[in-house]
Coordinates of C-alpha atoms in Angstrom, one line a residue:
M10 CA 121.4 129.6 16.2
P11 CA 123.5 128.9 13.1
D12 CA 127.2 129.6 13.6
I13 CA 128.7 130.9 10.3
Q14 CA 132.5 130.7 9.8
L15 CA 133.7 133.2 7.2
P16 CA 136.8 132.8 5.0
D17 CA 139.0 135.0 7.3
G18 CA 138.3 132.5 10.1
S19 CA 135.9 134.8 12.0
H20 CA 132.5 133.5 13.2
R21 CA 129.1 135.1 13.0
Q22 CA 126.2 133.8 15.1
F23 CA 122.6 134.5 14.3
P24 CA 119.4 133.8 16.4
E25 CA 117.5 132.2 13.5
P26 CA 118.1 130.9 10.0
L27 CA 119.0 133.5 7.4
S28 CA 119.5 133.6 3.7
G29 CA 122.9 134.1 2.0
L30 CA 121.9 137.6 0.9
A31 CA 120.9 138.5 4.5
L32 CA 124.4 137.2 5.6
A33 CA 126.1 139.4 3.0
Q34 CA 124.0 142.4 4.2
A35 CA 125.0 141.7 7.8
I36 CA 128.6 141.7 6.8
G37 CA 128.4 144.9 4.8
S38 CA 126.3 146.8 2.3
G39 CA 129.1 146.8 -0.2
L40 CA 129.5 143.1 -0.1
A41 CA 125.8 142.6 -0.5
K42 CA 125.7 144.8 -3.5
A43 CA 128.5 142.8 -5.2
A44 CA 127.2 139.4 -4.2
V45 CA 125.8 137.0 -6.7
A46 CA 126.0 133.6 -4.9
M47 CA 127.8 131.9 -2.0
R48 CA 129.8 128.8 -1.2
V49 CA 128.4 126.7 1.7
N50 CA 130.9 124.1 2.9
G51 CA 132.6 124.4 -0.5
R52 CA 129.4 124.1 -2.6
L53 CA 128.0 126.9 -4.8
K54 CA 124.5 128.0 -3.7
D55 CA 122.0 130.6 -4.5
L56 CA 121.9 133.7 -2.2
S57 CA 118.3 132.8 -1.4
T58 CA 119.4 129.5 0.2
M59 CA 118.6 129.5 3.9
L60 CA 121.5 128.9 6.3
D61 CA 119.9 126.9 9.2
Q62 CA 122.9 125.0 10.4
D63 CA 126.5 125.7 11.3
A64 CA 128.5 126.1 8.1
E65 CA 131.6 127.6 6.4
V66 CA 130.3 130.3 4.1
A67 CA 132.0 132.4 1.5
I68 CA 130.1 135.1 -0.3
V69 CA 130.7 135.0 -4.0
T70 CA 131.1 138.4 -5.6
R71 CA 130.5 139.2 -9.3
E72 CA 134.2 139.9 -10.0
S73 CA 135.4 136.5 -8.9
A74 CA 135.8 133.4 -11.1
D75 CA 132.8 131.8 -9.4
G76 CA 130.9 135.0 -9.7
L77 CA 131.6 135.2 -13.5
E78 CA 130.4 131.7 -14.0
V79 CA 127.1 132.4 -12.2
I80 CA 126.7 135.6 -14.2
R81 CA 127.3 133.8 -17.5
H82 CA 125.0 130.9 -16.6
S83 CA 122.3 133.4 -15.7
A84 CA 122.9 135.4 -18.9
A85 CA 122.3 132.2 -20.8
H86 CA 118.9 131.8 -19.2
L87 CA 118.2 135.5 -19.8
M88 CA 118.9 134.9 -23.5
A89 CA 116.7 131.8 -23.7
Q90 CA 113.9 133.8 -22.0
A91 CA 114.3 136.6 -24.6
V92 CA 114.3 134.1 -27.5
Q93 CA 111.1 132.4 -26.3
S94 CA 109.5 135.8 -25.6
L95 CA 110.1 136.9 -29.2
Y96 CA 109.8 133.5 -30.9
P97 CA 107.4 131.3 -28.7
E98 CA 107.7 128.3 -31.1
A99 CA 111.5 128.0 -30.4
Q100 CA 112.4 125.2 -28.1
V101 CA 115.4 125.5 -25.7
T102 CA 117.8 122.6 -25.2
I103 CA 121.0 123.1 -23.3
G104 CA 122.9 126.3 -22.4
P105 CA 126.3 125.9 -20.6
V106 CA 129.0 128.4 -19.6
I107 CA 132.1 128.4 -21.8
A108 CA 135.3 130.3 -21.7
N109 CA 134.5 134.1 -21.5
G110 CA 130.8 133.5 -22.1
F111 CA 127.9 131.1 -22.8
Y112 CA 125.7 129.6 -25.5
Y113 CA 122.3 128.1 -25.8
D114 CA 121.1 125.6 -28.4
F115 CA 117.6 126.2 -29.9
A116 CA 115.3 124.1 -32.1
F117 CA 113.8 126.7 -34.4
A118 CA 112.2 126.4 -37.9
R119 CA 114.3 129.0 -39.6
G120 CA 117.8 130.4 -39.2
F121 CA 118.4 133.2 -36.7
T122 CA 119.6 136.3 -38.6
P123 CA 121.9 139.2 -37.4
E124 CA 118.7 141.3 -37.0
D125 CA 117.3 138.6 -34.8
L126 CA 120.3 138.7 -32.5
E127 CA 119.9 142.5 -32.2
A128 CA 116.2 142.0 -31.3
I129 CA 117.0 139.3 -28.8
E130 CA 119.7 141.4 -27.1
E131 CA 117.3 144.4 -26.9
R132 CA 114.7 142.1 -25.3
M133 CA 117.3 140.9 -22.8
R134 CA 118.0 144.4 -21.8
A135 CA 114.3 145.0 -21.3
L136 CA 114.1 141.9 -19.0
V137 CA 117.1 143.3 -17.0
K138 CA 115.2 146.5 -16.4
E139 CA 112.2 144.5 -15.1
N140 CA 114.5 143.1 -12.4
L141 CA 112.6 139.8 -12.4
P142 CA 113.3 137.7 -9.3
V143 CA 114.9 134.3 -10.0
H144 CA 113.4 131.4 -8.0
R145 CA 114.6 127.9 -7.6
E146 CA 112.1 125.0 -7.4
L147 CA 112.4 121.3 -6.7
L148 CA 110.2 118.9 -8.7
S149 CA 110.0 115.2 -9.0
R150 CA 111.1 113.6 -12.2
E151 CA 107.6 112.8 -13.1
D152 CA 106.3 116.3 -12.4
A153 CA 109.1 117.8 -14.5
I154 CA 108.2 115.5 -17.4
A155 CA 104.6 116.6 -17.2
L156 CA 105.6 120.2 -17.0
F157 CA 107.8 120.2 -20.1
E158 CA 105.4 118.0 -22.1
K159 CA 102.7 120.6 -21.4
M160 CA 105.1 123.4 -22.5
G161 CA 105.9 121.5 -25.7
E162 CA 109.6 121.3 -24.8
D163 CA 110.4 117.9 -26.4
Y164 CA 114.2 118.2 -25.8
K165 CA 113.7 119.0 -22.1
V166 CA 111.5 115.9 -21.8
E167 CA 114.2 113.8 -23.4
I168 CA 116.7 115.2 -21.0
V169 CA 114.5 114.5 -17.9
R170 CA 113.6 111.0 -19.1
A171 CA 117.3 110.1 -19.1
I172 CA 117.5 110.9 -15.3
P173 CA 116.9 107.9 -13.0
E174 CA 113.4 107.6 -11.6
G175 CA 112.8 108.9 -8.1
E176 CA 115.2 111.8 -8.3
S177 CA 114.2 115.3 -7.5
L178 CA 115.1 118.0 -10.1
S179 CA 115.8 121.7 -9.7
L180 CA 114.2 124.2 -12.0
Y181 CA 114.6 128.0 -12.2
R182 CA 111.9 130.5 -12.9
Q183 CA 112.2 134.1 -13.9
G184 CA 108.9 135.7 -15.0
D185 CA 107.2 133.4 -17.4
F186 CA 110.4 131.5 -18.2
V187 CA 111.3 128.2 -16.6
D188 CA 114.2 125.8 -17.3
L189 CA 115.8 122.7 -15.9
C190 CA 119.0 123.7 -14.2
R191 CA 121.3 122.8 -11.2
G192 CA 122.1 126.5 -10.7
P193 CA 123.0 128.6 -8.9
H194 CA 121.8 131.9 -10.5
V195 CA 121.9 135.6 -9.7
P196 CA 119.1 136.7 -7.4
S197 CA 117.3 138.7 -10.2
T198 CA 117.7 139.7 -13.8
G199 CA 118.6 143.2 -12.7
S200 CA 122.0 141.7 -11.5
L201 CA 122.9 141.3 -15.2
G202 CA 123.7 143.9 -17.8
A203 CA 127.2 143.6 -19.2
F204 CA 126.6 141.2 -22.0
K205 CA 126.8 140.9 -25.8
L206 CA 125.4 138.3 -28.2
Q207 CA 128.1 137.4 -30.7
R208 CA 127.1 134.9 -33.4
V209 CA 125.0 131.9 -34.5
A210 CA 126.3 128.5 -35.5
G211 CA 124.9 125.1 -36.2
A212 CA 125.1 122.3 -33.7
Y213 CA 123.7 118.7 -33.7
W214 CA 121.6 117.7 -30.8
R215 CA 123.8 115.9 -28.3
G216 CA 126.7 116.4 -30.8
D217 CA 125.5 113.5 -33.0
S218 CA 125.3 114.1 -36.7
R219 CA 122.4 111.6 -36.9
N220 CA 120.3 114.0 -34.7
P221 CA 118.5 117.2 -35.7
M222 CA 120.5 120.3 -36.4
L223 CA 120.0 123.0 -33.8
Q224 CA 121.0 126.7 -33.7
R225 CA 123.6 127.8 -31.2
I226 CA 123.7 131.4 -30.2
Y227 CA 126.9 132.5 -28.5
G228 CA 127.2 135.3 -26.1
T229 CA 129.6 136.8 -23.6
A230 CA 128.9 138.3 -20.2
W231 CA 131.0 140.1 -17.6
A232 CA 130.8 141.6 -14.2
Q233 CA 131.0 145.2 -15.4
Q234 CA 130.6 147.1 -18.6
K235 CA 134.2 148.1 -18.6
D236 CA 135.2 144.4 -18.5
L237 CA 132.9 143.7 -21.4
D238 CA 134.3 146.7 -23.4
A239 CA 137.9 145.5 -22.7
Y240 CA 137.0 142.0 -23.9
L241 CA 135.3 143.3 -27.1
Q242 CA 138.3 145.5 -27.8
Q243 CA 140.6 142.5 -27.4
L244 CA 138.3 140.5 -29.8
A245 CA 138.7 143.3 -32.3
E246 CA 142.5 143.2 -31.8
V247 CA 142.4 139.4 -32.3
E248 CA 140.5 139.8 -35.6
K249 CA 142.9 142.5 -36.7
R250 CA 145.9 140.3 -35.9
D251 CA 144.5 137.0 -37.4
H252 CA 147.6 135.2 -38.7
R253 CA 145.6 133.7 -41.6
R254 CA 144.6 137.1 -43.0
I255 CA 148.1 138.7 -42.4
G256 CA 149.7 135.6 -43.8
T257 CA 147.8 136.1 -47.0
E258 CA 148.4 139.9 -47.1
L259 CA 152.2 139.5 -46.7
D260 CA 152.4 136.3 -48.9
L261 CA 153.9 134.3 -46.0
F262 CA 152.2 130.9 -46.3
S263 CA 149.2 129.1 -47.6
I264 CA 147.1 126.0 -47.1
Q265 CA 146.6 124.4 -50.5
E266 CA 143.3 122.4 -50.4
D267 CA 144.4 120.7 -53.6
A268 CA 147.1 119.1 -51.5
G269 CA 144.9 118.4 -48.5
G270 CA 143.9 120.3 -45.4
G271 CA 146.3 121.1 -42.6
L272 CA 149.4 121.0 -44.8
V273 CA 151.4 124.2 -44.8
F274 CA 153.1 125.7 -47.8
W275 CA 155.8 128.2 -46.9
H276 CA 156.1 131.0 -49.5
P277 CA 159.5 132.8 -50.1
S278 CA 158.8 135.6 -47.6
G279 CA 157.6 133.2 -44.9
A280 CA 160.4 130.8 -45.6
R281 CA 162.9 133.6 -45.0
V282 CA 161.5 134.2 -41.6
R283 CA 161.5 130.5 -40.9
R284 CA 165.1 130.2 -41.9
V285 CA 166.1 133.0 -39.5
I286 CA 164.1 131.3 -36.7
E287 CA 165.7 128.0 -37.3
D288 CA 169.2 129.4 -37.7
F289 CA 168.9 131.1 -34.3
W290 CA 167.4 128.0 -32.7
R291 CA 170.2 125.8 -33.9
S292 CA 173.0 128.2 -32.8
A293 CA 171.4 128.6 -29.4
H294 CA 171.2 124.9 -28.9
V295 CA 174.8 124.3 -30.0
E296 CA 175.9 127.0 -27.5
A297 CA 173.9 125.2 -24.8
G298 CA 175.7 121.8 -25.4
Y299 CA 173.2 120.1 -27.7
E300 CA 174.1 117.9 -30.7
L301 CA 171.7 118.3 -33.7
L302 CA 170.1 115.2 -35.3
Y303 CA 168.2 114.4 -38.5
T304 CA 165.9 111.4 -38.5
P305 CA 163.5 109.8 -41.1
H306 CA 159.8 110.8 -41.6
I307 CA 158.6 107.2 -41.5
A308 CA 159.5 104.0 -39.7
H309 CA 158.3 100.4 -39.5
E310 CA 154.9 100.1 -37.8
Q311 CA 156.4 97.8 -35.1
L312 CA 158.4 100.7 -33.7
W313 CA 155.2 102.4 -32.8
F314 CA 153.9 99.3 -31.1
T315 CA 157.1 99.2 -29.0
S316 CA 156.8 102.9 -28.1
G317 CA 153.1 102.4 -27.2
H318 CA 151.8 105.0 -29.7
K319 CA 149.8 102.3 -31.5
D320 CA 148.1 101.4 -28.3
F321 CA 147.5 104.9 -26.9
Y322 CA 147.8 107.3 -29.8
A323 CA 146.5 105.5 -32.8
E324 CA 143.5 107.8 -33.5
S325 CA 146.0 110.6 -34.1
M326 CA 148.2 108.6 -36.5
F327 CA 147.7 108.2 -40.2
D328 CA 147.1 104.7 -41.5
P329 CA 150.2 102.7 -42.3
M330 CA 151.5 102.4 -45.8
Q331 CA 152.6 99.1 -47.3
D332 CA 156.0 98.5 -49.0
E333 CA 157.0 94.9 -50.0
G334 CA 154.4 93.6 -47.6
Q335 CA 155.7 95.5 -44.7
P336 CA 153.7 98.3 -42.9
Y337 CA 155.4 101.7 -42.5
Q338 CA 154.1 104.6 -40.4
L339 CA 154.4 108.3 -40.8
K340 CA 155.9 109.5 -37.5
P341 CA 153.7 111.4 -35.1
M342 CA 156.6 112.1 -32.8
N343 CA 160.4 112.1 -32.8
C344 CA 161.2 110.4 -29.5
P345 CA 161.5 106.8 -30.6
F346 CA 164.0 107.8 -33.3
H347 CA 166.3 109.5 -30.8
I348 CA 166.0 106.4 -28.5
L349 CA 167.2 104.2 -31.4
I350 CA 170.2 106.4 -31.9
Y351 CA 170.9 106.2 -28.2
K352 CA 170.7 102.4 -28.3
D353 CA 173.1 102.2 -31.2
K354 CA 175.9 101.8 -28.7
L355 CA 176.3 101.2 -25.0
H356 CA 176.8 104.3 -22.9
S357 CA 178.7 104.9 -19.7
Y358 CA 177.6 107.0 -16.8
R359 CA 180.4 109.3 -17.9
D360 CA 178.6 110.0 -21.2
L361 CA 175.6 111.4 -19.5
P362 CA 173.9 113.8 -19.9
I363 CA 173.4 113.4 -23.6
R364 CA 171.5 116.3 -25.2
W365 CA 170.1 115.9 -28.7
A366 CA 167.9 118.3 -30.6
E367 CA 166.1 118.1 -33.9
L368 CA 163.8 120.2 -36.0
G369 CA 161.8 117.1 -37.0
T370 CA 158.6 117.2 -39.1
V371 CA 155.8 115.0 -37.8
Y372 CA 152.3 114.1 -39.0
R373 CA 149.1 113.9 -37.0
H374 CA 145.7 112.9 -38.1
E375 CA 143.7 115.9 -37.0
M376 CA 140.0 116.0 -37.7
S377 CA 139.2 118.4 -40.6
G378 CA 136.9 120.5 -38.4
A379 CA 139.7 121.1 -35.9
L380 CA 142.2 122.5 -38.4
H381 CA 142.9 126.2 -38.0
G382 CA 145.5 128.0 -40.0
L383 CA 149.0 127.5 -38.6
M384 CA 147.6 126.8 -35.1
R385 CA 146.2 123.3 -35.8
V386 CA 147.7 121.4 -38.7
R387 CA 148.5 117.9 -39.8
G388 CA 152.1 118.2 -40.8
F389 CA 154.4 120.4 -38.6
T390 CA 158.0 120.7 -37.4
Q391 CA 158.6 120.2 -33.7
D392 CA 161.6 121.9 -32.1
D393 CA 162.2 118.7 -30.3
A394 CA 165.0 117.8 -27.9
H395 CA 165.7 114.9 -25.6
V396 CA 168.1 114.8 -22.7
F397 CA 169.2 111.4 -21.4
C398 CA 170.6 111.7 -17.9
R399 CA 171.2 110.1 -14.5
P400 CA 168.7 110.7 -11.7
D401 CA 171.2 112.9 -9.9
Q402 CA 171.5 115.1 -13.0
I403 CA 167.8 115.9 -13.4
E404 CA 167.8 119.2 -11.5
A405 CA 170.8 120.7 -13.2
E406 CA 169.5 119.6 -16.6
I407 CA 166.1 121.1 -16.0
L408 CA 167.7 124.3 -14.8
G409 CA 169.7 124.4 -18.1
V410 CA 166.5 123.8 -20.1
L411 CA 164.7 126.7 -18.3
A412 CA 167.6 129.0 -19.0
L413 CA 167.5 128.1 -22.7
V414 CA 163.7 128.6 -22.8
Q415 CA 164.0 132.1 -21.3
K416 CA 166.9 133.0 -23.6
I417 CA 165.1 131.9 -26.8
L418 CA 161.6 133.2 -25.9
G419 CA 163.0 136.4 -24.6
T420 CA 164.8 137.0 -27.8
F421 CA 161.5 136.8 -29.7
G422 CA 159.9 139.3 -27.3
F423 CA 158.2 137.1 -24.8
S424 CA 159.0 137.7 -21.1
Q425 CA 155.6 137.1 -19.4
Y426 CA 154.9 133.5 -18.6
E427 CA 152.3 131.3 -16.8
I428 CA 154.1 128.2 -15.5
N429 CA 152.5 125.0 -14.2
L430 CA 154.2 122.1 -12.4
S431 CA 152.2 119.0 -13.0
T432 CA 152.5 116.1 -10.5
R433 CA 151.8 112.4 -10.4
P434 CA 148.4 111.3 -11.7
E435 CA 146.4 108.5 -10.2
H436 CA 147.4 106.1 -13.0
S437 CA 151.1 106.2 -13.7
V438 CA 154.3 104.2 -14.1
G439 CA 157.5 104.3 -12.0
S440 CA 158.3 104.0 -8.3
D441 CA 157.2 106.5 -5.6
E442 CA 160.9 107.1 -5.0
I443 CA 161.7 108.2 -8.5
W444 CA 158.5 110.3 -8.9
D445 CA 159.2 112.1 -5.6
A446 CA 162.8 112.8 -6.5
A447 CA 161.9 113.9 -10.0
T448 CA 159.1 116.2 -9.0
Q449 CA 161.3 117.8 -6.3
A450 CA 164.0 118.3 -8.9
L451 CA 161.6 120.2 -11.2
R452 CA 160.4 122.2 -8.2
N453 CA 164.0 123.1 -7.2
A454 CA 164.9 124.1 -10.7
L455 CA 161.9 126.4 -11.0
E456 CA 162.7 128.0 -7.7
R457 CA 166.4 128.3 -8.5
A458 CA 165.5 130.0 -11.8
G459 CA 163.3 132.5 -9.9
L460 CA 160.2 131.5 -11.8
A461 CA 156.8 131.7 -10.2
Y462 CA 154.6 128.7 -10.8
Q463 CA 151.4 126.9 -9.9
V464 CA 151.1 123.3 -8.9
D465 CA 148.7 121.2 -11.0
E466 CA 148.2 118.3 -8.6
G467 CA 147.8 115.0 -10.5
G468 CA 148.1 116.8 -13.8
G469 CA 151.3 115.0 -14.9
A470 CA 151.5 112.5 -17.7
F471 CA 151.3 108.8 -16.7
Y472 CA 155.0 108.5 -17.5
G473 CA 156.4 111.4 -15.5
P474 CA 156.0 114.9 -14.0
K475 CA 156.2 118.0 -16.3
I476 CA 156.5 121.7 -16.5
D477 CA 154.2 123.6 -19.0
L478 CA 154.9 127.2 -19.9
K479 CA 152.4 129.6 -21.5
I480 CA 153.7 132.8 -23.1
Q481 CA 151.7 136.0 -23.0
D482 CA 151.5 138.0 -26.2
S483 CA 151.1 141.7 -26.8
I484 CA 147.4 141.8 -26.2
G485 CA 147.4 139.6 -23.1
R486 CA 146.5 136.2 -24.6
K487 CA 148.3 133.1 -23.3
W488 CA 149.7 130.5 -25.6
Q489 CA 150.9 127.0 -24.6
C490 CA 154.4 126.6 -26.2
S491 CA 157.2 125.3 -24.0
T492 CA 157.0 122.0 -22.2
V493 CA 159.5 119.9 -20.2
Q494 CA 158.5 116.3 -19.4
L495 CA 160.3 113.6 -17.5
D496 CA 159.7 110.1 -18.9
F497 CA 160.1 106.9 -16.9
N498 CA 158.1 104.9 -19.5
L499 CA 159.9 104.9 -22.9
P500 CA 163.3 104.1 -21.4
E501 CA 161.8 101.0 -19.9
R502 CA 159.8 100.0 -23.0
F503 CA 162.9 100.3 -25.2
A504 CA 165.2 98.6 -22.6
M505 CA 167.5 101.6 -22.5
E506 CA 170.6 101.3 -20.4
Y507 CA 173.9 102.9 -19.3
V508 CA 176.8 101.4 -17.3
A509 CA 176.8 102.9 -13.8
E510 CA 179.9 103.7 -11.8
D511 CA 179.7 100.3 -10.0
G512 CA 179.4 98.5 -13.3
A513 CA 175.7 97.8 -13.0
R514 CA 173.3 98.4 -15.9
K515 CA 170.8 101.2 -15.1
V516 CA 167.9 102.9 -16.9
P517 CA 168.5 106.6 -17.8
I518 CA 165.9 109.3 -17.2
M519 CA 164.6 110.7 -20.5
V520 CA 163.6 114.4 -20.7
H521 CA 161.3 115.5 -23.5
R522 CA 161.6 119.2 -24.2
A523 CA 160.2 121.7 -26.7
I524 CA 160.4 125.5 -26.7
F525 CA 158.3 126.6 -29.6
G526 CA 156.1 123.5 -29.6
S527 CA 156.1 123.6 -33.4
I528 CA 157.6 126.0 -35.9
E529 CA 154.3 126.5 -37.6
R530 CA 152.2 127.3 -34.5
F531 CA 155.0 129.5 -33.1
F532 CA 155.2 131.4 -36.4
G533 CA 151.4 132.0 -36.2
V534 CA 151.8 133.3 -32.6
L535 CA 154.6 135.6 -33.8
I536 CA 152.5 137.0 -36.6
E537 CA 149.6 137.8 -34.2
H538 CA 152.0 139.1 -31.5
Y539 CA 153.6 141.6 -33.8
E540 CA 150.6 142.1 -36.1
G541 CA 152.9 141.2 -38.9
K542 CA 155.3 144.0 -38.0
F543 CA 158.3 141.8 -37.3
P544 CA 161.4 143.2 -35.7
L545 CA 164.1 143.9 -38.2
W546 CA 166.0 140.7 -37.5
L547 CA 162.9 138.6 -38.3
A548 CA 161.4 140.7 -41.1
P549 CA 161.3 138.9 -44.5
V550 CA 162.3 142.2 -46.2
Q551 CA 164.3 144.4 -43.9
A552 CA 164.5 147.4 -46.2
V553 CA 163.2 148.5 -49.6
V554 CA 164.8 151.1 -51.9
L555 CA 162.3 153.5 -53.6
P556 CA 163.4 155.6 -56.5
I557 CA 161.2 158.7 -56.9
S558 CA 161.2 158.1 -60.7
E559 CA 162.7 155.8 -63.3
H560 CA 165.7 158.2 -63.8
Y561 CA 167.1 157.0 -60.4
A562 CA 166.5 153.3 -60.9
A563 CA 170.2 152.6 -61.5
Y564 CA 171.2 154.4 -58.3
A565 CA 168.5 152.6 -56.4
I566 CA 169.9 149.3 -57.7
S567 CA 173.4 150.3 -56.6
V568 CA 172.1 151.1 -53.1
S569 CA 170.3 147.7 -53.0
D570 CA 173.5 145.9 -54.1
A571 CA 175.6 147.6 -51.5
L572 CA 173.2 146.6 -48.7
M573 CA 172.9 143.0 -50.0
K574 CA 176.6 142.7 -49.7
R575 CA 176.3 143.4 -46.0
G576 CA 173.7 140.6 -45.7
I577 CA 170.7 142.9 -45.5
R578 CA 167.4 141.5 -46.9
V579 CA 166.6 144.3 -49.3
E580 CA 164.4 144.8 -52.3
T581 CA 164.1 147.6 -54.9
D582 CA 160.7 148.9 -56.0
L583 CA 161.1 149.9 -59.6
R584 CA 157.5 150.1 -60.5
N585 CA 156.5 153.1 -62.6
E586 CA 154.3 154.6 -59.9
K587 CA 154.3 157.8 -57.9
I588 CA 156.6 157.8 -54.8
G589 CA 153.6 158.3 -52.5
Y590 CA 151.9 155.2 -53.9
K591 CA 155.1 153.1 -53.4
I592 CA 155.5 154.3 -49.8
R593 CA 152.0 153.4 -48.9
A594 CA 152.3 150.0 -50.6
Q595 CA 155.6 149.1 -48.8
T596 CA 154.2 150.4 -45.5
L597 CA 151.2 148.0 -45.9
R598 CA 153.8 145.2 -46.5
R599 CA 155.2 146.2 -43.0
V600 CA 158.7 146.6 -44.3
P601 CA 160.8 148.1 -41.4
Y602 CA 162.7 150.7 -43.4
L603 CA 161.9 152.6 -46.6
L604 CA 164.9 154.1 -48.4
V605 CA 163.8 156.9 -50.8
V606 CA 166.3 158.1 -53.4
G607 CA 166.1 161.0 -55.9
E608 CA 168.4 163.6 -57.4
R609 CA 169.6 165.0 -54.1
E610 CA 170.3 161.6 -52.6
K611 CA 172.1 160.5 -55.8
A612 CA 174.3 163.6 -55.7
A613 CA 175.2 163.2 -52.1
D614 CA 175.5 159.4 -52.2
T615 CA 172.8 159.1 -49.5
V616 CA 169.3 157.8 -48.9
A617 CA 166.3 159.4 -47.2
V618 CA 165.2 157.0 -44.5
R619 CA 161.7 156.4 -43.3
D620 CA 160.4 153.7 -40.9
R621 CA 157.1 151.8 -41.4
D622 CA 155.4 154.0 -38.8
G623 CA 155.9 157.0 -41.0
Q624 CA 158.8 158.6 -39.0
D625 CA 161.3 160.5 -41.2
L626 CA 164.8 159.6 -40.0
G627 CA 166.7 162.0 -42.3
A628 CA 169.3 161.5 -44.9
L629 CA 172.1 159.0 -44.3
T630 CA 175.0 157.7 -46.2
I631 CA 174.7 154.2 -47.7
D632 CA 177.5 153.0 -45.4
A633 CA 175.8 154.4 -42.3
V634 CA 172.5 152.7 -43.2
G635 CA 174.3 149.4 -43.9
I636 CA 176.3 149.5 -40.7
A637 CA 173.2 150.4 -38.6
L638 CA 171.0 147.7 -40.2
Q639 CA 173.8 145.1 -39.8
K640 CA 174.1 146.0 -36.1
M641 CA 170.3 145.8 -35.5
D642 CA 170.2 142.5 -37.3
R643 CA 173.2 141.0 -35.4
E644 CA 172.1 142.3 -32.0
R645 CA 168.4 141.7 -32.7
S646 CA 167.7 145.2 -31.7
N647 CA 164.7 147.4 -32.5
T648 CA 166.6 150.7 -32.4
L649 CA 168.2 152.1 -35.5
E650 CA 171.5 153.8 -34.6
W651 CA 174.0 155.2 -37.0
Q652 CA 177.2 157.4 -37.0
G653 CA 176.3 160.8 -38.2

């Protein structure tokens, strides 16, 4: 009589062994309908698994994280079955679950086409309608080799041969399809349905360029059709907001391959936005008690041995350059430079905390295949800051950092965060005492700031605990930007000291801190967050004056000059085009305000104001427009207000 303990702590006893599906049915028909697998004593199992002993069992439903993984894994098998049904000569290799979906690699003589993907997806839907039962089988290693050799599945044979002799292997069958797999899987193909095949890419067998090139088909699968529809809609939004496309359309930046991949060229419009971002960043830091630093782009290679970067980070650093027989290294990080400034003189406990910030450009040797617009580059400017403090000051300093993070990110329109507190990993430096105190200080600061967080046990760096913050953009994506890391390692490596109150020499705590992460990546996030429609205070051009004909060009220029004197970033469109054409063109440029002038406006010393969404805001005096735009810019507001 198996005694089954359920997640709510209740127990169910049964007179004889039963399957996971039978357990779900005994609990409730709704649960059985939603079930796709179960956890038995913490391990994922098929619903067909027999429960013949006392156990803790949780039914896994299709909406849960575990359920989605089972669905996506099963959808991968469904796709492989459909491929081999249509193209029997195709060999299957591996097909794992990935974020939001799955893929399968195939060995096939020709390239899969978009038409092939449509046919494969149609066949998948036919297999769903057949509601084929999915069965798990155990085979010896030798029997599995014989099976796959008979099937002509050379890649599967290679996989099985790599498994130690004497082991049993699990296979899954659905209809005439069989594959090597640990599972679990849905009970039948009818449990699937909300899926979509997305694209084909090349992939080397086992990720090795010396091996044959395979074809990787990507797909996505969800618990329900509405979830799939929402995801596909988000993908459409992502494509529409792609910062690379918008960056080109608005002439913000470029990657010049003649100069090398991953190196960003800021065009005048993008540079204007960057200047506004940096000016705000600097003023916010000065107000928060930081001093601003500037440090070199290179340093003697020995510095990077002292810091440990040459031992632990060398693959991400460019090769040294030689000068007069001495090796110099492009900096991958700013921290050692700030430490050298700290060590330039002896500090007292009264000097601490010391807060230093720098917009410092660093260089990382990223693989060319990993480069991606502004999101992954080789040269970028970190909004770096370091705080040197005493152990008793950690909590207050972290609280100050969190306040500054919220102020700056909130100003840019980000108020939804995911926060993780990462604790001591297995391999680390520093005493238990300092780790415990530092981790508790981070925890206290988060709680005092009223910020919800999750604990990532063992996820800290080897040199100290940390807080990582992800911002949520306008379409729900999360971006890792801000990080706060305590460091017990570098102060020791560089023999940093301060004179304590009792005259003893002690080692300060070092706090690494970034809010944007990098200017480049954050700018890319901003472009996609706003779809290029920056709020007025960030817009490269805040207003454009549009004369309806060349007869009003002089008046348009006078309007532009008056606004420029108020500090407004304004342009005048003097092209010999119809006013409708110019309005459409400037709307596509996403300029916040369009100021149309003609005979009536010239006579009244006014402008006709439109916003980029097409709303007619009426006729305003030049002074009223200037005052309103100045106020919006100064207050970083999105509302145009003026005195009538």
